[in-house]
Amino acid sequence: MSLFKARDWWSTILGEKEEFDQGCLCVADVDNSGSGQDKVIVGSYKGYLRIFNPHPVKPGDEVQPEDLLLEVQLREPILQVEVGKFVSGTEGLHLAVLHCRKLCVYAVSGTLGNVEHGNQYQIKLMYEHNLQRTACNMTYGPFGGVKGRDLICIQSMDGMLMLFEQESYAFGRFLPGFLLPGPLTYSSRTDSFITVSSCQQVESYKYQVLAFATDAEERQETEQQKLSSGKRLVVDWVLNIGEQALDICVVSFNQGVSSIFVLGERNFFCLKDNGQIRFMKKLDYSPSCFIPYCSVQEGTVNTLIGNHSKMLNVYQDVRLKWATQLPHIPVSVKVANFQDLKGVIVTLSDDGHLQCSYLGTDPSLFQAPKVDSREINYEEMNAELKELQKIIREATKTQDILPESDKLRDLTVTAEVSPDLDAESQAIESEVKAEAVPSVTVKITIQSRVTAQKPSLAVCVQAPLAVTCDQFVFDDLEPDSSETVVVSVFLKGNCSPSELEGNCMVLYNIPTGKRPE
C-alpha cells in the first residue's frame, strides 16, 4: 500500500448497477468551446451517454448538478466513445459512439441559458453506419495521410477491419490467422494499424496494403485464386511478446520519435516503429489500464499504469517515479486539462466510479503559535526534575499484594512411591493384553502453613502410563494441616513408556486480608 493517496479533486458515481470497460471513457473539448477545457465523456453498457464538465468542490461537498452537461440513453450498449474530425466539410470535433451493430457520429453543442438553470446542451446525429458484423473496438486517424479529417476503422468480433471514410463505407479486410480480437490502434507516422493477435504477437499492417488487398467479400475464393490475384493481405512486421495484451497505444511527443506502447498481462513493452523493442518492464502486479501522457525529459516518456490492487504507478520509461492509492480499481485512465487545473488524472472503474484526481499533497494551513520568549530558571528546573524523579521512583516500586511469608514455602507437596508392586492390580481400561497388568501405589501428601482456600490437585504422567484418578478437590486447609491421597500408576497403552516420571500440581487461593476498594 502506498503512503500517498490520489487527491480527490472531483468524483461521482454513475447510475445504478451499470457496467463500464476500457473504451467507455474519453476526454476532449467535444463541444468545440475553444477554451481548451476538456469535457469527460462516458458511455455505459446500459446505453447511457454522459458528458461532464468537472469543477472543483470542497471535501465532503456533493457534485453540483451543472457539472453534468448531458445525459441521454441511446438504447444500445456503448462499447467505445472517441472524439475526432469525423464529419466532412468541417474540422470541428465530433463524437463517435460505437455500438454492437452500429456506429453513430454526433455533434455536441451548447446553448447559452437565459435563466438560472444555466446552459443547455444537446447532441445531434450527423450520420450513422449499420454494421453487418458485431463490433469489438475501433480506432481513428488520418488514414492514408489525409489532411484535416479523421477516418474510422472498426474491428469486428470475427477479425474483419471495416474502414469508413466519414459518411461512406470504404472497404473491409479480414486479418489473416484470426481467432480472437485484440486491442487496435493506428500509427500516423507509419500509416499502419497495429494490433495484438491471439497468437500473442504484435502485428502491424500498412494502410496501403489493406486498401489494395483482397476485398472481404471475396474471402471465399480458393487459395489458388488468391495467389494468382496478388492481393493477399500480408503483415508488415511481427513481434512475439509471449502474452496477451490489455491495451496498445502509439504516442509521439515534441516531434520526437514515435513509440508503440503495449500493456501485457505481466509486462510493459515499448517498441520502435519497425517493431524492435526499445525497452520492456516486468510488472510485479496485475495491470488493469495504462496511458502514456507526456515527455518531461528528452528521449523519455511518462506513463500511468493502474492495477488491480487499486494502485496507480507513474513510470518514466522503466523507472518508477511515483505510486499512489486509488479508492477503486481503474479500468480506464486519461489525463485531462480543466479550467482550474491542468494534468488531472481521470479514472473510471467497472462499476461507475468516476474520479478526477491529482498527485502530491495538500498544502498545510497550520501555523505553529509563537513561543513566549523567557529566560530559563535553572534552579526551578532542577527542583522540578528532582520532584519528578521522586514520583517515578515511588511509582516503580514493586508492592506485593500478598502478605510477606517466611523463607519456608506456604504449601508443600510430597509424593512417595511404594517400592513394591500392588498385590492386587489397580489397572483399569488397560489396552495391554495380559491377565494382570501390574500397578504401583503412590501416596501424595499436601501440607499447608497458611490458610489455603479451595485447593485442588492434578496428577500427570506421560502416556502410555495412566493413573487411577488424576483430579482431586479438597476443602479449605487450615494452617499446619495436611491432606493425603493415594493413587495407582499402571501401563495403559500397549507400548513401552519413554519416561517414568510424573508431576503433581496444586492450585489454591490465599486470603490477602485487604478489602477491595
Coordinates of C-alpha atoms in Angstrom, one line a residue:
M1 CA 0.0 0.0 0.0
S2 CA 1.3 3.4 -0.9
L3 CA 1.8 6.1 1.7
F4 CA 0.4 8.6 -0.8
K5 CA -3.2 8.7 -1.9
A6 CA -4.6 10.3 -5.0
R7 CA -6.1 13.7 -4.0
D8 CA -9.7 13.7 -4.9
W9 CA -10.4 16.9 -7.0
W10 CA -13.9 15.8 -8.3
S11 CA -15.7 12.5 -8.3
T12 CA -19.2 11.0 -8.8
I13 CA -21.0 7.6 -9.1
L14 CA -22.6 6.9 -12.4
G15 CA -26.1 5.4 -12.4
E16 CA -27.0 2.2 -10.6
K17 CA -25.7 -1.3 -11.5
E18 CA -24.1 0.0 -14.7
E19 CA -21.0 -1.6 -16.2
F20 CA -18.1 0.1 -17.9
D21 CA -14.9 -1.0 -19.6
Q22 CA -11.8 0.3 -21.2
G23 CA -13.3 2.1 -24.2
C24 CA -16.1 3.8 -22.2
L25 CA -14.1 6.9 -21.2
C26 CA -12.9 9.8 -23.3
V27 CA -11.7 13.3 -22.6
A28 CA -11.8 16.1 -25.2
D29 CA -13.2 19.5 -26.0
V30 CA -16.2 17.8 -27.6
D31 CA -18.4 20.9 -27.8
N32 CA -15.7 22.9 -29.6
S33 CA -15.7 25.7 -27.0
G34 CA -12.3 26.8 -28.0
S35 CA -11.3 27.3 -24.3
G36 CA -9.0 24.3 -24.3
Q37 CA -11.0 22.9 -21.4
D38 CA -11.7 19.2 -21.8
K39 CA -15.0 17.5 -21.1
V40 CA -15.4 14.0 -19.7
I41 CA -17.4 11.7 -22.0
V42 CA -18.6 8.4 -20.5
G43 CA -20.7 5.6 -22.1
S44 CA -22.0 2.6 -20.4
Y45 CA -23.1 -0.9 -21.4
K46 CA -26.7 0.1 -20.5
G47 CA -26.6 2.7 -23.3
Y48 CA -26.3 5.8 -21.2
L49 CA -24.1 8.6 -22.6
R50 CA -23.0 11.3 -20.2
I51 CA -20.8 14.4 -20.6
F52 CA -19.3 16.1 -17.6
N53 CA -17.6 19.5 -17.1
P54 CA -16.0 19.0 -13.7
H55 CA -15.4 21.8 -11.3
P56 CA -13.5 21.6 -8.0
V57 CA -15.5 21.0 -4.9
K58 CA -14.6 21.3 -1.3
P59 CA -14.0 18.0 0.6
G60 CA -17.3 16.5 1.7
D61 CA -19.4 18.5 -0.8
E62 CA -21.5 16.8 -3.4
V63 CA -21.1 17.2 -7.2
Q64 CA -23.0 20.2 -8.5
P65 CA -25.9 19.4 -10.9
E66 CA -24.5 21.8 -13.5
D67 CA -21.3 19.6 -13.8
L68 CA -23.4 17.1 -15.8
L69 CA -23.8 18.8 -19.2
L70 CA -25.7 16.0 -20.9
E71 CA -27.2 12.6 -20.1
V72 CA -29.0 10.6 -22.8
Q73 CA -29.9 6.9 -23.2
L74 CA -29.1 5.5 -26.6
R75 CA -31.0 2.2 -26.0
E76 CA -28.0 0.1 -27.2
P77 CA -24.8 -0.8 -25.2
I78 CA -22.0 1.6 -25.8
L79 CA -18.7 -0.2 -26.5
Q80 CA -16.4 2.8 -27.1
V81 CA -16.5 6.6 -27.4
E82 CA -14.0 8.7 -29.3
V83 CA -13.7 12.3 -30.3
G84 CA -12.2 13.5 -33.7
K85 CA -12.8 15.2 -37.0
F86 CA -15.4 12.7 -38.3
V87 CA -17.7 15.0 -40.4
S88 CA -16.7 16.1 -43.9
G89 CA -16.7 19.8 -44.7
T90 CA -15.6 20.9 -41.2
E91 CA -12.6 20.4 -38.9
G92 CA -14.7 20.6 -35.8
L93 CA -14.7 17.8 -33.3
H94 CA -17.5 15.3 -33.2
L95 CA -18.3 12.4 -31.0
A96 CA -18.2 8.8 -32.4
V97 CA -20.2 6.2 -30.4
L98 CA -19.7 2.5 -31.2
H99 CA -22.5 0.1 -30.6
C100 CA -22.5 -3.6 -31.2
R101 CA -24.1 -3.3 -34.7
K102 CA -24.0 0.5 -35.3
L103 CA -21.6 3.4 -35.5
C104 CA -23.1 6.8 -34.7
V105 CA -21.4 10.2 -35.1
Y106 CA -22.9 13.1 -33.1
A107 CA -22.4 16.9 -32.9
V108 CA -22.4 18.2 -29.3
S109 CA -23.4 21.8 -28.9
G110 CA -24.5 24.1 -26.1
T111 CA -26.9 27.0 -26.0
L112 CA -26.5 29.9 -23.6
G113 CA -29.2 29.9 -21.0
N114 CA -31.1 33.0 -20.0
V115 CA -32.3 31.7 -16.7
E116 CA -30.7 30.3 -13.6
H117 CA -30.6 26.7 -15.0
G118 CA -27.5 27.5 -17.0
N119 CA -26.5 26.4 -20.5
Q120 CA -28.4 23.8 -22.4
Y121 CA -26.5 21.0 -24.2
Q122 CA -27.8 18.6 -26.8
I123 CA -26.5 16.1 -29.4
K124 CA -27.4 15.9 -33.0
L125 CA -26.9 12.8 -35.1
M126 CA -24.8 13.6 -38.1
Y127 CA -24.7 10.2 -39.6
E128 CA -24.7 6.5 -38.7
H129 CA -23.5 3.2 -40.2
N130 CA -25.3 0.0 -39.6
L131 CA -22.7 -2.8 -39.3
Q132 CA -23.1 -6.2 -40.9
R133 CA -20.8 -7.7 -38.2
T134 CA -20.7 -7.4 -34.4
A135 CA -18.1 -4.8 -33.4
C136 CA -15.4 -5.2 -30.8
N137 CA -13.4 -1.9 -30.8
M138 CA -12.4 1.0 -33.1
T139 CA -9.6 3.4 -33.8
Y140 CA -9.3 6.5 -35.9
G141 CA -6.8 8.8 -37.6
P142 CA -5.7 10.4 -40.9
F143 CA -5.6 7.1 -42.8
G144 CA -3.5 7.4 -46.0
G145 CA -2.2 10.8 -45.0
V146 CA -5.4 12.8 -45.5
K147 CA -5.4 16.3 -44.1
G148 CA -8.0 17.9 -41.8
R149 CA -10.2 14.9 -41.2
D150 CA -10.2 11.5 -39.4
L151 CA -11.3 8.2 -40.7
I152 CA -12.6 5.3 -38.6
C153 CA -11.6 1.7 -38.5
I154 CA -13.7 -0.9 -36.7
Q155 CA -12.6 -4.3 -35.7
S156 CA -15.3 -7.0 -35.7
M157 CA -15.5 -10.0 -33.4
D158 CA -14.7 -12.3 -36.3
G159 CA -11.5 -10.4 -37.4
M160 CA -12.7 -8.0 -40.0
L161 CA -11.3 -4.4 -40.3
M162 CA -14.1 -2.2 -41.5
L163 CA -12.9 1.2 -42.7
F164 CA -15.2 4.3 -43.0
E165 CA -14.3 7.5 -44.8
Q166 CA -16.6 9.6 -42.6
E167 CA -20.1 9.3 -44.1
S168 CA -19.3 6.5 -46.5
Y169 CA -18.1 2.9 -46.1
A170 CA -14.7 2.4 -47.8
F171 CA -13.8 -1.3 -47.6
G172 CA -13.4 -4.3 -45.3
R173 CA -10.5 -6.7 -44.8
F174 CA -10.1 -9.9 -42.8
L175 CA -6.9 -10.3 -40.7
P176 CA -5.0 -13.5 -41.5
G177 CA -4.9 -16.3 -38.9
F178 CA -7.5 -14.5 -36.8
L179 CA -9.0 -16.2 -33.7
L180 CA -10.0 -13.6 -31.1
P181 CA -10.0 -9.8 -31.3
G182 CA -7.3 -7.8 -29.5
P183 CA -6.5 -4.1 -28.9
L184 CA -6.2 -2.0 -32.0
T185 CA -4.6 1.4 -32.7
Y186 CA -3.3 3.5 -35.6
S187 CA 0.2 5.0 -36.1
S188 CA 0.1 8.1 -38.3
R189 CA 3.9 8.1 -38.6
T190 CA 4.0 4.8 -40.5
D191 CA 0.3 4.9 -41.7
S192 CA -0.2 1.4 -40.1
F193 CA -2.7 -0.4 -38.0
I194 CA -1.2 -2.2 -35.0
T195 CA -2.9 -5.0 -33.1
V196 CA -2.1 -7.9 -30.8
S197 CA -3.3 -11.2 -32.1
S198 CA -4.4 -14.3 -30.2
C199 CA -1.0 -15.8 -31.1
Q200 CA 0.4 -13.4 -28.5
Q201 CA 2.3 -11.3 -31.1
V202 CA 2.2 -7.7 -32.1
E203 CA 1.3 -7.3 -35.8
S204 CA 1.5 -4.2 -38.0
Y205 CA -0.5 -3.8 -41.2
K206 CA 0.1 -0.9 -43.7
Y207 CA -3.0 1.0 -44.7
Q208 CA -2.0 0.9 -48.4
V209 CA -1.6 -2.9 -48.1
L210 CA -5.1 -3.1 -46.6
A211 CA -6.5 -0.9 -49.4
F212 CA -5.1 -3.0 -52.2
A213 CA -5.6 -6.4 -50.6
T214 CA -8.3 -8.8 -51.5
D215 CA -11.8 -7.5 -50.5
A216 CA -13.5 -9.1 -47.6
E217 CA -16.4 -10.2 -49.8
E218 CA -14.0 -12.3 -51.9
R219 CA -12.8 -14.3 -48.9
Q220 CA -14.4 -17.4 -50.2
E221 CA -12.0 -17.6 -53.1
T222 CA -9.8 -20.6 -53.4
E223 CA -6.2 -20.3 -52.2
Q224 CA -5.0 -20.7 -55.9
Q225 CA -7.1 -17.7 -56.9
K226 CA -5.6 -15.6 -54.1
L227 CA -2.1 -16.4 -55.1
S228 CA -2.8 -15.6 -58.7
S229 CA -4.5 -12.3 -57.9
G230 CA -1.5 -10.9 -55.9
K231 CA -3.8 -9.2 -53.4
R232 CA -3.2 -11.3 -50.4
L233 CA -3.0 -9.3 -47.1
V234 CA 0.5 -9.6 -45.6
V235 CA 1.7 -8.3 -42.3
D236 CA 4.4 -5.5 -42.3
W237 CA 6.2 -6.8 -39.1
V238 CA 5.5 -9.2 -36.2
L239 CA 6.9 -9.3 -32.7
N240 CA 6.2 -12.2 -30.3
I241 CA 5.6 -10.9 -26.8
G242 CA 4.5 -14.2 -25.2
E243 CA 1.4 -13.0 -23.5
Q244 CA -2.0 -11.4 -24.2
A245 CA -2.2 -7.6 -24.4
L246 CA -4.7 -5.5 -22.5
D247 CA -4.1 -2.3 -24.4
I248 CA -1.9 -0.7 -27.1
C249 CA -1.1 2.9 -27.7
V250 CA 1.1 5.0 -30.1
V251 CA 2.5 8.3 -28.9
S252 CA 4.8 11.0 -30.2
F253 CA 5.7 14.0 -28.1
N254 CA 7.6 17.1 -29.1
Q255 CA 8.1 15.9 -32.7
G256 CA 10.2 13.1 -31.3
V257 CA 10.4 9.5 -32.4
S258 CA 7.0 7.8 -32.1
S259 CA 6.8 4.8 -29.8
I260 CA 4.4 1.9 -29.6
F261 CA 3.4 1.0 -26.0
V262 CA 1.9 -2.4 -25.3
L263 CA 0.5 -3.3 -21.9
G264 CA 0.6 -7.1 -21.4
E265 CA -0.7 -9.2 -18.5
R266 CA 2.7 -9.1 -16.7
N267 CA 5.0 -6.9 -18.8
F268 CA 5.0 -3.4 -20.3
F269 CA 6.6 -3.0 -23.7
C270 CA 7.9 0.0 -25.7
L271 CA 8.5 -0.6 -29.4
K272 CA 10.0 1.3 -32.2
D273 CA 8.2 2.0 -35.5
N274 CA 9.7 -1.1 -37.0
G275 CA 8.7 -3.4 -34.2
Q276 CA 12.0 -3.6 -32.4
I277 CA 11.9 -3.5 -28.6
R278 CA 13.0 -0.1 -27.2
F279 CA 12.6 -1.3 -23.6
M280 CA 10.3 -3.5 -21.5
K281 CA 9.4 -3.5 -17.8
K282 CA 8.4 -6.6 -15.9
L283 CA 5.5 -5.8 -13.6
D284 CA 5.1 -7.4 -10.2
Y285 CA 1.3 -6.8 -10.2
S286 CA -1.7 -7.4 -12.4
P287 CA -2.3 -4.3 -14.5
S288 CA -5.7 -3.0 -15.5
C289 CA -5.1 0.0 -17.7
F290 CA -2.5 2.5 -18.8
I291 CA -1.8 5.7 -20.8
P292 CA 1.4 7.4 -21.9
Y293 CA 0.8 11.0 -21.2
C294 CA 3.8 13.2 -21.7
S295 CA 7.6 13.5 -22.0
V296 CA 9.2 15.6 -19.3
Q297 CA 12.7 14.7 -20.3
E298 CA 14.0 14.4 -23.9
G299 CA 14.1 10.8 -25.0
T300 CA 11.8 9.5 -22.2
V301 CA 8.0 9.0 -21.9
N302 CA 6.0 9.1 -18.7
T303 CA 3.3 6.5 -18.3
L304 CA 0.4 5.9 -15.9
I305 CA -0.3 2.2 -15.1
G306 CA -3.3 1.2 -13.0
N307 CA -3.6 -2.2 -11.4
H308 CA -6.0 -4.5 -9.6
S309 CA -4.6 -3.5 -6.2
K310 CA -6.1 0.0 -6.5
M311 CA -2.8 1.5 -7.3
L312 CA -1.7 4.0 -9.9
N313 CA 2.0 3.9 -10.8
V314 CA 3.9 6.6 -12.6
Y315 CA 6.8 5.4 -14.8
Q316 CA 9.5 7.4 -16.6
D317 CA 10.4 4.7 -19.2
V318 CA 11.1 1.8 -16.8
R319 CA 11.8 3.7 -13.7
L320 CA 9.0 4.0 -11.1
K321 CA 8.7 7.7 -10.2
W322 CA 5.5 7.7 -8.0
A323 CA 2.9 5.4 -6.7
T324 CA -0.5 6.5 -5.4
Q325 CA -3.5 4.8 -3.9
L326 CA -6.9 5.0 -5.6
P327 CA -10.3 4.3 -4.0
H328 CA -11.3 1.9 -6.8
I329 CA -9.8 -0.4 -9.5
P330 CA -9.5 1.6 -12.7
V331 CA -10.5 0.0 -16.0
S332 CA -9.6 3.2 -17.9
V333 CA -7.4 6.2 -17.2
K334 CA -7.0 9.5 -19.1
V335 CA -5.2 12.8 -18.5
A336 CA -7.3 16.0 -19.0
N337 CA -6.9 19.7 -18.8
F338 CA -9.6 21.7 -17.0
Q339 CA -10.1 25.4 -16.4
D340 CA -8.6 25.5 -12.9
L341 CA -6.1 22.6 -13.2
K342 CA -4.1 21.0 -15.9
G343 CA -2.9 17.4 -16.0
V344 CA -5.8 16.0 -14.0
I345 CA -5.9 12.2 -13.8
V346 CA -9.4 10.9 -14.8
T347 CA -10.1 7.3 -13.8
L348 CA -13.2 5.1 -14.3
S349 CA -14.0 1.8 -12.5
D350 CA -16.1 -1.0 -13.9
D351 CA -19.0 -0.2 -11.6
G352 CA -19.1 3.5 -12.5
H353 CA -16.8 5.3 -10.0
L354 CA -15.6 8.3 -12.0
Q355 CA -12.9 10.4 -10.3
C356 CA -10.7 13.3 -11.2
S357 CA -7.6 13.4 -9.0
Y358 CA -4.1 14.8 -8.8
L359 CA -0.9 13.7 -7.2
G360 CA 1.1 15.1 -4.3
T361 CA -0.2 16.6 -1.0
D362 CA -2.4 19.4 0.0
P363 CA -0.6 22.5 1.5
S364 CA -0.8 22.6 5.3
L365 CA -2.6 25.6 6.6
F366 CA -1.5 25.1 10.2
Q367 CA 0.9 27.6 11.6
A368 CA 2.8 26.9 14.9
P369 CA 2.0 29.5 17.5
K370 CA 4.7 31.8 18.6
V371 CA 6.5 30.7 21.8
D372 CA 6.8 33.3 24.6
S373 CA 10.4 34.1 25.0
R374 CA 11.5 34.0 28.6
E375 CA 14.7 33.4 30.5
I376 CA 15.3 29.9 31.7
N377 CA 15.5 29.5 35.5
Y378 CA 17.8 26.5 36.0
E379 CA 17.2 26.3 39.8
E380 CA 13.5 25.8 39.3
M381 CA 14.1 23.3 36.5
N382 CA 16.4 21.2 38.8
A383 CA 13.9 21.3 41.6
E384 CA 11.1 20.2 39.3
L385 CA 13.3 17.4 37.8
K386 CA 14.1 16.0 41.3
E387 CA 10.5 16.0 42.2
L388 CA 9.5 14.1 39.1
Q389 CA 12.3 11.6 39.6
K390 CA 11.0 11.0 43.2
I391 CA 7.5 10.4 41.8
I392 CA 8.9 8.0 39.2
R393 CA 10.8 6.0 41.9
E394 CA 7.8 5.7 44.1
A395 CA 5.6 4.5 41.2
T396 CA 8.1 1.9 40.0
K397 CA 8.5 0.2 43.4
T398 CA 7.1 -3.3 43.5
Q399 CA 4.3 -3.6 46.0
D400 CA 3.3 -7.1 46.9
I401 CA -0.4 -7.7 47.4
L402 CA 0.2 -10.9 49.3
P403 CA 1.4 -10.9 52.9
E404 CA 5.1 -11.5 53.3
S405 CA 5.9 -15.0 54.3
D406 CA 8.9 -16.7 55.8
K407 CA 11.6 -18.4 53.7
L408 CA 9.7 -21.6 54.1
R409 CA 7.1 -22.4 51.5
D410 CA 3.4 -21.8 52.3
L411 CA 2.4 -25.2 50.9
T412 CA 4.5 -28.3 50.2
V413 CA 3.7 -31.4 48.1
T414 CA 5.4 -34.7 48.6
A415 CA 4.9 -37.9 46.7
E416 CA 6.0 -41.3 48.0
V417 CA 6.2 -44.3 45.5
S418 CA 5.8 -47.7 47.0
P419 CA 8.9 -49.9 46.5
D420 CA 6.7 -53.0 45.7
L421 CA 4.0 -53.6 43.1
D422 CA 0.5 -53.8 44.3
A423 CA -0.6 -57.2 45.4
E424 CA -3.8 -56.8 43.6
S425 CA -3.6 -54.8 40.3
Q426 CA -5.5 -51.5 40.3
A427 CA -5.3 -51.1 36.5
I428 CA -8.5 -50.0 34.7
E429 CA -9.3 -49.9 31.0
S430 CA -5.8 -51.0 30.0
E431 CA -5.0 -51.9 26.4
V432 CA -2.3 -54.4 27.4
K433 CA -3.3 -58.0 26.6
A434 CA -2.4 -59.8 29.8
E435 CA -4.1 -61.5 32.6
A436 CA -2.9 -59.0 35.2
V437 CA -1.4 -55.5 34.4
P438 CA 0.9 -54.5 37.3
S439 CA 0.4 -51.3 39.1
V440 CA 2.3 -49.3 41.8
T441 CA 0.8 -47.2 44.6
V442 CA 1.8 -43.5 45.0
K443 CA 0.9 -41.6 48.2
I444 CA 0.7 -37.8 47.8
T445 CA 0.7 -35.5 50.8
I446 CA -0.2 -31.8 50.8
Q447 CA 0.9 -29.8 53.9
S448 CA 0.0 -26.1 54.3
R449 CA 1.5 -23.5 56.6
V450 CA -1.2 -20.9 55.8
T451 CA -4.9 -20.9 55.1
A452 CA -5.4 -22.4 51.6
Q453 CA -8.8 -21.9 50.1
K454 CA -10.3 -24.4 47.6
P455 CA -7.1 -26.4 46.9
S456 CA -7.2 -28.8 44.0
L457 CA -4.6 -31.4 43.0
A458 CA -3.8 -32.6 39.4
V459 CA -1.6 -35.7 38.8
C460 CA 0.0 -36.0 35.4
V461 CA 2.1 -38.9 33.9
Q462 CA 3.3 -39.4 30.4
A463 CA 1.4 -41.8 28.1
P464 CA 1.3 -44.8 27.9
L465 CA 1.2 -44.7 31.7
A466 CA -2.0 -43.7 33.4
V467 CA -3.3 -43.1 37.0
T468 CA -6.5 -44.4 38.6
C469 CA -7.6 -40.8 39.4
D470 CA -5.9 -37.6 38.2
Q471 CA -8.0 -34.8 39.7
F472 CA -8.8 -34.1 43.4
V473 CA -10.6 -31.2 45.1
F474 CA -10.3 -30.6 48.9
D475 CA -11.9 -28.4 51.4
D476 CA -10.1 -25.4 52.8
L477 CA -6.9 -26.2 54.5
E478 CA -6.2 -24.6 57.9
P479 CA -2.7 -23.5 58.9
D480 CA -0.4 -26.5 59.7
S481 CA -2.9 -29.0 58.3
S482 CA -2.4 -31.7 55.6
E483 CA -4.3 -33.9 53.2
T484 CA -3.2 -37.3 51.8
V485 CA -4.4 -39.2 48.7
V486 CA -3.4 -42.5 47.2
V487 CA -3.3 -43.3 43.5
S488 CA -2.1 -46.2 41.5
V489 CA 0.0 -45.9 38.3
F490 CA -0.2 -48.6 35.6
L491 CA 0.6 -49.2 31.9
K492 CA -2.5 -48.3 29.9
G493 CA -1.1 -48.3 26.3
N494 CA 0.3 -51.3 24.6
C495 CA 3.9 -50.0 24.3
S496 CA 6.9 -49.3 26.5
P497 CA 6.9 -45.9 28.3
S498 CA 9.6 -43.4 27.4
E499 CA 9.6 -41.7 30.8
L500 CA 8.8 -42.9 34.3
E501 CA 8.4 -39.5 35.9
G502 CA 5.2 -37.7 36.8
N503 CA 4.1 -34.3 38.0
C504 CA 1.8 -33.1 40.8
M505 CA 0.3 -29.6 40.7
V506 CA -1.8 -27.9 43.4
L507 CA -3.9 -24.8 42.8
Y508 CA -5.2 -22.8 45.8
N509 CA -6.1 -19.3 46.9
I510 CA -4.7 -17.3 49.9
P511 CA -6.7 -14.5 51.5
T512 CA -4.8 -11.2 51.4
G513 CA -6.5 -9.6 54.3
K514 CA -7.2 -6.5 52.1
R515 CA -10.7 -5.4 51.1
P516 CA -11.4 -4.4 47.5
E517 CA -11.7 -0.7 47.0

